[in-house]
Structure formats: structure tokens, C-alpha cells
Amino acid sequence: MQISDEYSPLELTPEQLQGDVEQVLAYLARHLDTLNTQTAWELASANAGEVAPREAIPRQSSEIETILDDFFNKRVNPSYNPSCGGYLAYVPGGGLPHAAIADLMSGILNKFVTLWQVAPGFANIEADVVRWFTQLIGYTDVSGGYLTTGGSMANWSAIVTARRIKLPDNFLDGIIYTTAQAHHSVTKAAVLAGFPEPNIRIIDTINWSLDLQSLQKQVKLDSEAGCQPFLVVANAGTTNTGAIDNLEAIADFCSSQNLWLHTDAAYGGFFMLTERGRACLQGIELSDSITLDPHKGLFLPYGTGCLLVKDVTHLEEAHKVTAKYLPPFQQDADRVDFCGISPELSRDFRGLRVWLPFKLFGAETFTAYLDEKLDLCQHAFASISHLEHIEVLAAPELSTFAFRFNPAGETLAPEQLNELNREFLTELNRSKRFLLSATYLDDVFAIRVCVLSFRTHLSHVDCVIDEVCRVTSRFADRDLT
């Protein structure tokens, strides 16, 4: 193939671009039009015969119609369907369409956003988004942060920052404290940050929240043993149950012991937009760093996370490295060079995914949707928890709760009861109109309801309630001897 001024297939004309995008939009429009009737999940069969096979690198070109047909008709399913209203598993991600429009804009414009002078208008958009988040949390003007791919990378960067601020270069005596309810990315992040896994102390919980007395006792033991306690990772909405640690009390203790407090608020943080959320999350502004996930609480597409720090200079101390091929870093605090406070130099323009929907709809719209999720969770909890044979394992603090079927009058061994609830959940999800997920609380199999998709409304939750009632009645009539 000879490339020339006359023939350059990668350089689309405006008409070619419009035509290709219109074909994509036609498929997406059909997807959105049928979303409310689509199943919430599909799993591949044992032999995965319906899954599109792996392919070698294509050597020749193909027509876009052929590619789109393959993609939408042969690869979208089988899969979970996190964009539909019936998806109440794990922590739902919404996928706001206007965030996808923002990605189209930023992808074609393709500006470099991590150095202010290269695209100052775009860098300011992202800096504004971060400032909106710091103000929402209750941080001050000396605070800052950056957008990540998600909570996992935010947790990693927070641990690295805490390590570099609190510990010497030889940091292997440093001790991290968290609970078994913390997201698995905390342990992974600590290991990737260079800490041996035994340096992570798992603190007891009370009602799935960190037990402060156990933390105090363990820190004292480690200090007396010559270790270096330096970091506590608290939770503001756990994945398992939505539990929130006592952030004010933990922050007071951390301050007295010169410990860095990182709060993982990936799931719960954006409930700060609501009055009830602010009441639940009191003290979050006392954290030295905070993980947020806009792709959870702001309904954005996956790949949009955030790390905030109380003092942005700590991010600079941990991340800034110069190179001769880079222009000088900005000295004005309003001109943010994101590559100087984060691990990345080249990356996508994540800020536009937040900025465009907020400009279009306003923060009050997101507040209303989050309030609706709190209401729907309370409605589901009230209806399900009053059923005979239902045992509540974790009441909702935000929009998540956990329960199990526990037949009255029966004496079942723990594993028998777990197996019974695995069957119960399978039956609940059988219709595929919705998807609930499970977890283990200690050794107890728990069924979770998590309401967070912007497309989840009363009809979806009532469907879940009806099915729980039906399956409970059916299982209660079974002979379990």
C-alpha cells in the first residue's frame, strides 16, 4: 500500500467521519431503545461456543458495516449488563451517554492535558473538576488531586504518597492498617507499593466497620515492637455492605499518632451531594487522602476515578520528576501540571467526561438521582427485611444492604445454610430481569442489593422485591431435612 497526499485512509474527510459515526449511532440507538427489556446478565456456556473466538491481527481492511455487525451482534453478549436498570450487583456503573460524547470529542481533538501550557483550556477544565470534588468533600484551597482510571489506581497512588511523606527511603518497617471489609485493591496497592503483605494489619470490625479500640491496641503493639505505623485505610462505603467507618474518631486517633489517614470512598463519596450522605460521611474532610469513583456515584463510564489529598504539595513530593524534554512546570497554583502530581504523562482527557454532564445537567440533577437511590434502597430493605425467614446481615447506611434466607425452626450447619443461599440467589436471578450479587461476611454467604445505576427506578426494585417474596415462599415450603 502506498500512502500519499492523494491516498491516506487514516485521514477521514468530514463526510466519511460523519457517515461512520452515524452507523455507530444507529446501533447504539437500538441498544438504548431496548435497554429496559434486555436481560441483566448472560453467562457463556461451558464450552463458550457462543463467544466470538480470538483472532490473529487483521492484515487487510474491512468495511465498517461488517465490523459493526460482528461487534454488536456477536460480541456484546454473553455478558453482564451494568448499564440496565435491573443491574443491582456489585457496585453498578451507569455509562452516561454524554460522557461517551465527551470521549468522542476529546479523542478526536486529542489534546495533551497533563501539561498546562500545552492545552491550558483543557487543563483548566480538569482542574475545575478536581476543585469541584475537593469542595464537595469539604477540603480547602490548598487541597487538590487528579483523575485516575478508577479506585484501584487511586488507592495505589495514595499509599505511595503516604509512604513517601511518612517513611524514609528504607520503608520496609512501615505498617498499614485496614479491615477485612476493605476493597481488595488496598492489599494489591500496598504490595505494588513495595510492602510485604504481612505489613498489612487486618483490624477487627464491629457491624462491619473498623473497631477503633482494636486499631489503637495494634498500633501500640507495633510501635513497641519497633515497627513504623504510618497509614490507616478507612472505608466510606464498603463494597460488601456499604459500611462506613467512624471517620471522625479514626481521624482524631491518626492525628495523635502522626498516621496518614486514607479514606476509600470510591462507592460512597459522591453521596456527599445529598443531605443524608453528608450526615453519614461526617469527618471525611479530615482524611489526608480520599479515593472517589465518578464511574460509580456520578454514573460515568468505567475508567473514571479520582484521588484527592488534603495538601496537594504532598502529591508533588511523591510524584514530581523532571526531564529535559519537558517544558518548565508551572509555578502558579491555578495552572496545574497534572503530570507533576500523578504517575501519568500521556493519558486521555478524563475531566471532560465529568465536566460536560455537569455543565449540561447541573449538580442538583445528580443530587436528585442519588437521593432516589437512597430512597429505593430503603424501600427494598423495608420490604425484604420484614419477610419471614429473611435474616438481615447488614442494614443499609447508603444504598447497599445484605441478607440471607434462614428458615425459622430449622437447624442447619453453616455450610448447609450457605449452600441453601447459593441456591436461593440462583433462583432469584433466574429470570435475568435483574442481577443481585453475593459476598461472604466472615464465613457467611450473603446476598447483596446495591442500588446505584441512574437507570434503576421503582419498577426495577419492585421486581426484585416480588421475586424475593416468591422465592422465600417457595423455599420455606421445602423439606430441608
Coordinates of C-alpha atoms in Angstrom, one line a residue:
M1 CA 0.0 0.0 0.0
Q2 CA 1.4 3.4 -1.0
I3 CA 0.4 6.4 1.2
S4 CA 0.4 9.8 -0.5
D5 CA -1.3 13.1 -0.3
E6 CA -4.0 11.7 -2.6
Y7 CA -4.4 8.4 -0.7
S8 CA -4.3 8.4 3.1
P9 CA -7.0 6.2 4.5
L10 CA -6.5 7.2 8.1
E11 CA -7.3 10.8 7.3
L12 CA -11.0 10.8 7.1
T13 CA -12.9 13.5 5.3
P14 CA -15.6 15.2 7.4
E15 CA -18.2 13.3 5.3
Q16 CA -16.5 10.0 6.0
L17 CA -16.3 10.7 9.7
Q18 CA -20.0 11.7 9.8
G19 CA -21.0 8.6 7.9
D20 CA -19.1 6.2 10.1
V21 CA -20.3 7.8 13.3
E22 CA -23.9 7.7 12.1
Q23 CA -23.6 4.0 11.5
V24 CA -22.3 3.5 15.0
L25 CA -25.1 5.7 16.4
A26 CA -27.7 3.6 14.7
Y27 CA -26.5 0.5 16.6
L28 CA -26.2 2.4 19.8
A29 CA -29.7 3.9 19.4
R30 CA -31.1 0.4 19.1
H31 CA -29.2 -0.7 22.2
L32 CA -30.6 2.2 24.2
D33 CA -34.1 1.8 22.9
T34 CA -34.2 -1.9 24.0
L35 CA -32.2 -1.5 27.2
N36 CA -35.1 -1.7 29.5
T37 CA -36.2 -5.0 28.0
Q38 CA -32.7 -6.5 27.8
T39 CA -31.6 -9.2 30.3
A40 CA -29.4 -8.0 33.2
W41 CA -26.9 -10.8 32.6
E42 CA -25.9 -13.6 30.3
L43 CA -23.2 -16.2 31.0
A44 CA -21.2 -18.1 28.5
S45 CA -22.0 -21.8 28.2
A46 CA -19.5 -24.4 29.5
N47 CA -17.8 -24.7 26.1
A48 CA -18.2 -20.9 25.3
G49 CA -19.4 -21.9 21.9
E50 CA -21.4 -18.6 21.5
V51 CA -18.4 -16.4 22.3
A52 CA -16.6 -14.8 19.4
P53 CA -13.2 -16.6 19.0
R54 CA -9.9 -14.9 19.4
E55 CA -8.3 -13.6 16.2
A56 CA -5.0 -13.0 14.6
I57 CA -4.0 -9.4 13.7
P58 CA -6.0 -8.3 10.6
R59 CA -3.7 -7.7 7.7
Q60 CA -6.3 -6.2 5.3
S61 CA -9.1 -3.7 5.7
S62 CA -12.8 -4.4 6.3
E63 CA -16.0 -2.5 5.7
I64 CA -17.3 -0.7 8.8
E65 CA -20.7 -2.4 8.3
T66 CA -19.1 -5.8 8.7
I67 CA -17.1 -4.8 11.7
L68 CA -20.1 -3.2 13.5
D69 CA -22.3 -6.3 12.8
D70 CA -19.6 -8.5 14.3
F71 CA -19.2 -6.3 17.3
F72 CA -22.8 -5.6 18.2
N73 CA -24.3 -9.0 17.2
K74 CA -21.6 -11.4 18.2
R75 CA -19.5 -9.8 21.0
V76 CA -21.8 -7.7 23.2
N77 CA -23.3 -10.9 24.7
P78 CA -22.9 -13.1 26.7
S79 CA -22.0 -10.6 29.4
Y80 CA -23.3 -8.8 32.5
N81 CA -25.3 -5.7 31.6
P82 CA -24.2 -3.0 34.1
S83 CA -26.0 -0.2 32.0
C84 CA -29.5 -1.6 32.5
G85 CA -31.8 -0.6 35.4
G86 CA -32.0 -4.2 36.7
Y87 CA -28.3 -4.4 37.5
L88 CA -28.1 -4.2 41.3
A89 CA -25.0 -6.4 41.6
Y90 CA -21.5 -5.4 42.9
V91 CA -21.5 -1.6 42.6
P92 CA -23.3 -0.6 39.4
G93 CA -21.7 1.6 36.8
G94 CA -24.0 3.7 34.7
G95 CA -22.3 4.8 31.5
L96 CA -23.9 8.3 31.0
P97 CA -24.2 8.8 27.2
H98 CA -23.0 12.4 27.4
A99 CA -19.7 11.1 28.9
A100 CA -19.3 9.0 25.8
I101 CA -19.9 12.1 23.7
A102 CA -17.2 13.8 25.7
D103 CA -14.8 10.9 24.9
L104 CA -15.6 11.3 21.2
M105 CA -14.8 15.0 21.4
S106 CA -11.6 14.6 23.4
G107 CA -10.4 11.6 21.3
I108 CA -10.7 13.4 18.0
L109 CA -9.3 16.7 19.3
N110 CA -6.5 14.7 21.1
K111 CA -5.0 17.4 23.2
F112 CA -2.3 16.8 25.8
V113 CA -3.9 17.7 29.2
T114 CA -1.2 16.9 31.8
L115 CA 1.0 19.9 31.0
W116 CA -0.9 23.2 31.4
Q117 CA 0.9 25.2 28.7
V118 CA 0.2 22.6 26.0
A119 CA -3.6 22.9 26.3
P120 CA -4.4 25.4 29.1
G121 CA -8.1 25.5 28.4
F122 CA -8.4 21.7 28.7
A123 CA -6.1 21.5 31.7
N124 CA -8.3 24.1 33.4
I125 CA -11.4 22.1 32.8
E126 CA -9.8 19.1 34.6
A127 CA -8.5 21.3 37.4
D128 CA -12.1 22.7 37.8
V129 CA -13.5 19.2 38.1
V130 CA -11.0 18.3 40.8
R131 CA -11.8 21.5 42.6
W132 CA -15.5 20.7 42.5
F133 CA -14.7 17.4 44.1
T134 CA -12.5 18.9 46.8
Q135 CA -15.2 21.5 47.7
L136 CA -17.8 18.7 47.8
I137 CA -15.7 16.8 50.3
G138 CA -15.0 19.8 52.4
Y139 CA -11.4 20.3 51.6
T140 CA -9.7 23.7 51.5
D141 CA -8.0 25.7 48.7
V142 CA -4.6 24.0 49.5
S143 CA -6.1 20.6 48.5
G144 CA -6.0 19.0 45.1
G145 CA -5.8 15.8 43.2
Y146 CA -6.2 14.2 39.9
L147 CA -8.4 11.8 37.9
T148 CA -7.4 8.2 37.7
T149 CA -8.7 5.1 35.9
G150 CA -10.5 4.1 39.0
G151 CA -10.3 3.4 42.7
S152 CA -7.6 0.8 42.4
M153 CA -5.1 3.2 40.9
A154 CA -6.2 5.9 43.4
N155 CA -5.6 3.6 46.3
W156 CA -2.2 2.7 45.0
S157 CA -1.2 6.3 44.4
A158 CA -2.4 7.3 47.9
I159 CA -0.3 4.5 49.5
V160 CA 2.7 5.6 47.6
T161 CA 2.2 9.2 48.6
A162 CA 1.7 8.3 52.3
R163 CA 4.9 6.2 52.1
R164 CA 7.0 8.9 50.6
I165 CA 5.7 11.5 53.1
K166 CA 5.7 9.5 56.3
L167 CA 8.6 7.0 55.8
P168 CA 12.3 7.1 55.0
D169 CA 13.6 5.5 51.8
N170 CA 14.1 2.3 53.6
F171 CA 10.4 1.8 54.4
L172 CA 10.1 -1.9 54.9
D173 CA 9.2 -1.5 58.6
G174 CA 6.2 0.6 57.6
I175 CA 2.8 -0.8 58.8
I176 CA -0.6 -0.3 57.1
Y177 CA -3.9 -0.8 59.0
T178 CA -7.2 -1.6 57.4
T179 CA -10.1 -4.2 57.8
A180 CA -11.2 -7.3 56.0
Q181 CA -14.0 -5.2 54.6
A182 CA -11.6 -3.0 52.6
H183 CA -11.6 -3.4 48.8
H184 CA -9.1 -6.0 47.6
S185 CA -7.2 -3.2 45.8
V186 CA -5.9 -1.9 49.1
T187 CA -3.8 -5.1 49.6
K188 CA -2.8 -5.1 46.0
A189 CA -1.8 -1.5 46.1
A190 CA 0.3 -2.0 49.2
V191 CA 2.1 -4.9 47.7
L192 CA 2.7 -3.0 44.5
A193 CA 3.9 0.0 46.5
G194 CA 6.7 -2.3 47.9
F195 CA 5.3 -3.6 51.2
P196 CA 5.4 -7.2 52.1
E197 CA 1.8 -8.5 52.7
P198 CA 2.5 -9.3 56.4
N199 CA 3.0 -5.5 56.9
I200 CA -0.8 -5.1 56.3
R201 CA -2.6 -5.4 59.7
I202 CA -6.3 -6.5 59.4
I203 CA -8.2 -4.8 62.2
D204 CA -11.4 -6.2 63.7
T205 CA -14.7 -4.8 62.9
I206 CA -18.0 -4.1 64.7
N207 CA -21.0 -4.2 62.5
W208 CA -18.5 -4.4 59.5
S209 CA -16.9 -1.1 60.5
L210 CA -13.4 -0.6 61.9
D211 CA -13.1 -1.2 65.6
L212 CA -11.2 1.8 66.9
Q213 CA -10.1 0.1 70.1
S214 CA -8.6 -2.8 68.1
L215 CA -6.8 -0.3 65.9
Q216 CA -5.4 1.6 68.9
K217 CA -4.2 -1.7 70.5
Q218 CA -2.5 -2.9 67.4
V219 CA -0.7 0.4 66.7
K220 CA 0.6 0.3 70.3
L221 CA 1.9 -3.3 69.9
D222 CA 3.6 -2.5 66.6
S223 CA 5.2 0.7 68.0
E224 CA 6.5 -1.2 71.0
A225 CA 7.9 -3.9 68.6
G226 CA 10.0 -1.4 66.8
C227 CA 7.8 -1.2 63.6
Q228 CA 6.7 2.0 62.0
P229 CA 2.9 2.5 61.9
F230 CA 2.2 5.1 59.2
L231 CA -1.1 4.5 57.4
V232 CA -4.7 3.7 58.2
V233 CA -7.1 2.9 55.3
A234 CA -10.6 3.6 56.4
N235 CA -13.8 2.9 54.4
A236 CA -16.6 5.3 53.4
G237 CA -19.0 2.7 51.9
T238 CA -17.5 -0.8 51.6
T239 CA -18.2 -3.0 48.6
N240 CA -19.6 -5.8 50.8
T241 CA -22.2 -3.9 52.8
G242 CA -21.8 -0.2 52.2
A243 CA -20.4 0.1 55.8
I244 CA -18.9 3.5 56.8
D245 CA -16.1 3.7 59.4
N246 CA -16.2 6.3 62.2
L247 CA -14.1 8.7 60.2
E248 CA -14.1 11.5 62.9
A249 CA -12.8 9.2 65.7
I250 CA -10.3 7.5 63.4
A251 CA -9.0 10.9 62.2
D252 CA -8.5 12.1 65.8
F253 CA -6.5 8.9 66.6
C254 CA -4.4 9.2 63.4
S255 CA -3.6 12.8 64.1
S256 CA -2.5 12.0 67.7
Q257 CA -0.2 9.2 66.4
N258 CA 1.1 11.0 63.3
L259 CA -0.5 8.4 61.0
W260 CA -1.7 9.2 57.4
L261 CA -5.5 8.6 57.1
H262 CA -6.6 7.5 53.6
T263 CA -10.3 7.0 53.2
D264 CA -11.6 4.8 50.4
A265 CA -14.8 6.5 49.4
A266 CA -14.9 5.0 45.9
Y267 CA -18.5 3.9 46.3
G268 CA -19.8 6.2 49.0
G269 CA -18.1 9.5 48.4
F270 CA -20.5 11.2 46.0
F271 CA -23.4 10.7 48.3
M272 CA -21.9 13.9 49.9
L273 CA -24.1 15.6 47.3
T274 CA -27.1 14.6 49.4
E275 CA -28.1 15.7 52.9
R276 CA -28.3 12.1 54.1
G277 CA -24.9 11.3 52.6
R278 CA -23.2 14.2 54.4
A279 CA -24.7 13.1 57.7
C280 CA -23.3 9.5 57.2
L281 CA -19.9 10.7 56.0
Q282 CA -19.1 13.2 58.7
G283 CA -15.4 13.6 59.2
I284 CA -14.4 12.6 55.6
E285 CA -12.8 16.0 55.2
L286 CA -10.3 15.1 58.0
S287 CA -8.7 12.4 55.8
D288 CA -5.2 13.1 54.4
S289 CA -6.3 11.5 51.1
I290 CA -9.6 10.2 49.6
T291 CA -10.5 7.8 46.8
L292 CA -13.6 8.6 44.7
D293 CA -15.1 6.9 41.8
P294 CA -17.1 9.1 39.4
H295 CA -17.8 5.9 37.4
K296 CA -19.9 4.8 40.5
G297 CA -21.6 7.7 42.2
L298 CA -21.7 10.0 39.2
F299 CA -22.8 7.2 36.8
L300 CA -19.9 7.8 34.4
P301 CA -18.3 5.1 32.1
Y302 CA -15.8 2.8 33.7
G303 CA -12.3 4.2 33.7
T304 CA -13.1 7.4 35.7
G305 CA -11.7 7.5 39.2
C306 CA -10.2 10.2 41.4
L307 CA -7.6 10.7 44.2
L308 CA -7.9 13.8 46.4
V309 CA -5.4 14.9 49.0
K310 CA -5.8 17.5 51.8
D311 CA -2.4 19.1 50.9
V312 CA -1.7 19.0 47.2
T313 CA 2.0 19.6 47.8
H314 CA 2.2 16.0 49.2
L315 CA 1.3 14.7 45.7
E316 CA 4.0 16.9 44.2
E317 CA 6.6 15.5 46.7
A318 CA 5.6 12.0 45.9
H319 CA 5.2 12.2 42.1
K320 CA 7.1 15.1 40.5
V321 CA 10.1 14.1 38.4
T322 CA 11.6 16.4 35.8
A323 CA 13.0 15.7 32.4
K324 CA 14.9 17.8 29.9
Y325 CA 12.4 17.3 27.1
L326 CA 9.6 18.6 29.3
P327 CA 8.8 22.4 29.5
P328 CA 9.2 24.0 32.9
F329 CA 6.5 23.2 35.4
Q330 CA 4.0 26.0 36.3
Q331 CA 4.6 28.0 39.5
D332 CA 1.1 29.4 39.6
A333 CA -1.2 27.2 41.8
D334 CA -4.1 27.9 39.3
R335 CA -2.1 26.4 36.5
V336 CA -2.0 22.7 37.2
D337 CA 0.6 20.4 35.5
F338 CA -1.1 17.1 36.3
C339 CA 2.0 15.1 35.3
G340 CA 3.7 16.7 38.3
I341 CA 1.2 15.3 40.8
S342 CA 0.3 11.9 39.3
P343 CA 2.1 8.9 37.8
E344 CA 1.0 9.6 34.2
L345 CA 2.3 11.8 31.5
S346 CA 0.3 10.8 28.4
R347 CA -3.3 9.9 29.0
D348 CA -6.8 10.5 28.0
F349 CA -8.8 13.7 28.9
R350 CA -10.9 12.2 31.7
G351 CA -12.1 15.6 33.0
L352 CA -14.3 16.2 30.0
R353 CA -16.4 13.1 31.0
V354 CA -17.3 14.9 34.2
W355 CA -17.4 18.5 33.0
L356 CA -19.8 18.0 30.1
P357 CA -22.6 16.2 32.0
F358 CA -22.3 18.6 35.0
K359 CA -22.5 21.6 32.6
L360 CA -25.5 20.1 30.8
F361 CA -27.5 18.9 33.9
G362 CA -26.1 20.7 36.9
A363 CA -25.1 19.2 40.3
E364 CA -28.7 19.3 41.6
T365 CA -29.7 16.7 39.0
F366 CA -27.0 14.3 40.3
T367 CA -28.2 15.0 43.8
A368 CA -31.8 14.1 42.9
Y369 CA -30.7 10.8 41.3
L370 CA -28.6 9.9 44.3
D371 CA -31.4 10.7 46.7
E372 CA -33.6 8.4 44.6
K373 CA -31.1 5.6 45.0
L374 CA -31.2 6.1 48.8
D375 CA -35.0 6.0 48.8
L376 CA -35.1 2.9 46.6
C377 CA -32.7 1.0 48.8
Q378 CA -34.7 1.9 51.9
H379 CA -37.8 0.7 50.1
A380 CA -36.2 -2.6 49.2
F381 CA -34.8 -3.1 52.6
A382 CA -38.1 -2.3 54.4
S383 CA -39.9 -4.8 52.2
I384 CA -37.4 -7.6 52.2
S385 CA -36.3 -7.4 55.9
H386 CA -39.9 -7.8 57.1
L387 CA -40.3 -11.1 55.3
E388 CA -40.4 -14.3 57.5
H389 CA -37.3 -16.4 57.1
I390 CA -35.2 -13.4 55.9
E391 CA -32.2 -12.5 58.1
V392 CA -30.6 -9.1 57.7
L393 CA -26.8 -9.3 57.7
A394 CA -26.1 -5.7 57.1
A395 CA -28.7 -2.8 57.1
P396 CA -28.2 0.0 54.6
E397 CA -26.1 3.0 55.5
L398 CA -26.2 4.3 51.9
S399 CA -27.7 2.3 49.1
T400 CA -26.5 -1.3 49.8
F401 CA -27.6 -4.0 52.2
A402 CA -27.1 -7.7 52.7
F403 CA -29.4 -10.5 53.8
R404 CA -29.9 -14.3 53.6
F405 CA -32.7 -16.8 53.7
N406 CA -32.6 -18.5 57.2
P407 CA -35.6 -20.8 57.7
A408 CA -37.2 -20.5 61.1
G409 CA -37.3 -23.7 63.1
E410 CA -34.6 -25.4 61.1
T411 CA -31.1 -26.2 62.5
L412 CA -28.7 -26.2 59.6
A413 CA -24.9 -26.4 59.7
P414 CA -23.2 -23.3 58.5
E415 CA -22.2 -24.7 55.1
Q416 CA -25.6 -26.2 54.6
L417 CA -27.1 -22.7 55.1
N418 CA -24.5 -21.2 52.8
E419 CA -25.4 -23.8 50.1
L420 CA -29.1 -23.1 50.6
N421 CA -28.5 -19.4 50.0
R422 CA -26.4 -20.1 46.9
E423 CA -29.4 -21.9 45.5
F424 CA -31.7 -19.1 46.7
L425 CA -29.7 -16.5 44.8
T426 CA -29.5 -18.6 41.7
E427 CA -33.3 -18.9 41.8
L428 CA -33.7 -15.1 42.4
N429 CA -31.6 -14.3 39.4
R430 CA -33.1 -16.9 37.1
S431 CA -35.4 -14.6 35.2
K432 CA -32.5 -12.4 34.3
R433 CA -34.7 -9.3 34.7
F434 CA -32.2 -8.2 37.4
L435 CA -28.9 -9.3 38.8
L436 CA -28.0 -9.5 42.5
S437 CA -24.6 -10.5 43.7
A438 CA -23.2 -12.3 46.7
T439 CA -20.3 -12.0 49.1
Y440 CA -19.0 -13.6 52.3
L441 CA -19.3 -11.8 55.6
D442 CA -16.7 -13.7 57.6
D443 CA -17.8 -17.3 56.6
V444 CA -21.5 -16.4 55.9
F445 CA -22.8 -16.4 52.3
A446 CA -24.6 -13.1 51.9
I447 CA -26.9 -11.8 49.2
R448 CA -26.4 -8.1 48.3
V449 CA -28.7 -5.5 46.9
C450 CA -26.8 -2.4 45.6
V451 CA -28.8 0.4 44.1
L452 CA -26.8 2.9 42.1
S453 CA -27.5 2.9 38.4
F454 CA -29.2 6.1 37.2
R455 CA -31.5 3.8 35.2
T456 CA -32.7 1.9 38.2
H457 CA -36.1 3.1 39.3
L458 CA -39.1 1.9 41.4
S459 CA -40.2 -0.7 38.9
H460 CA -36.9 -2.4 38.9
V461 CA -36.7 -2.5 42.7
D462 CA -40.3 -3.8 43.0
C463 CA -39.4 -6.6 40.6
V464 CA -36.6 -7.6 43.0
I465 CA -39.0 -7.4 46.0
D466 CA -41.6 -9.6 44.2
E467 CA -39.0 -12.2 43.4
V468 CA -37.6 -12.3 46.9
C469 CA -41.1 -12.8 48.2
R470 CA -41.8 -15.6 45.7
V471 CA -38.5 -17.4 46.2
T472 CA -38.8 -17.1 50.0
S473 CA -42.2 -18.6 50.0
R474 CA -41.1 -21.4 47.7
F475 CA -38.0 -22.2 49.8
A476 CA -40.0 -22.1 53.0
D477 CA -42.1 -24.9 51.8
R478 CA -39.2 -27.1 51.0
D479 CA -38.3 -30.2 53.1
L480 CA -34.8 -29.3 54.3
T481 CA -34.2 -32.5 56.4

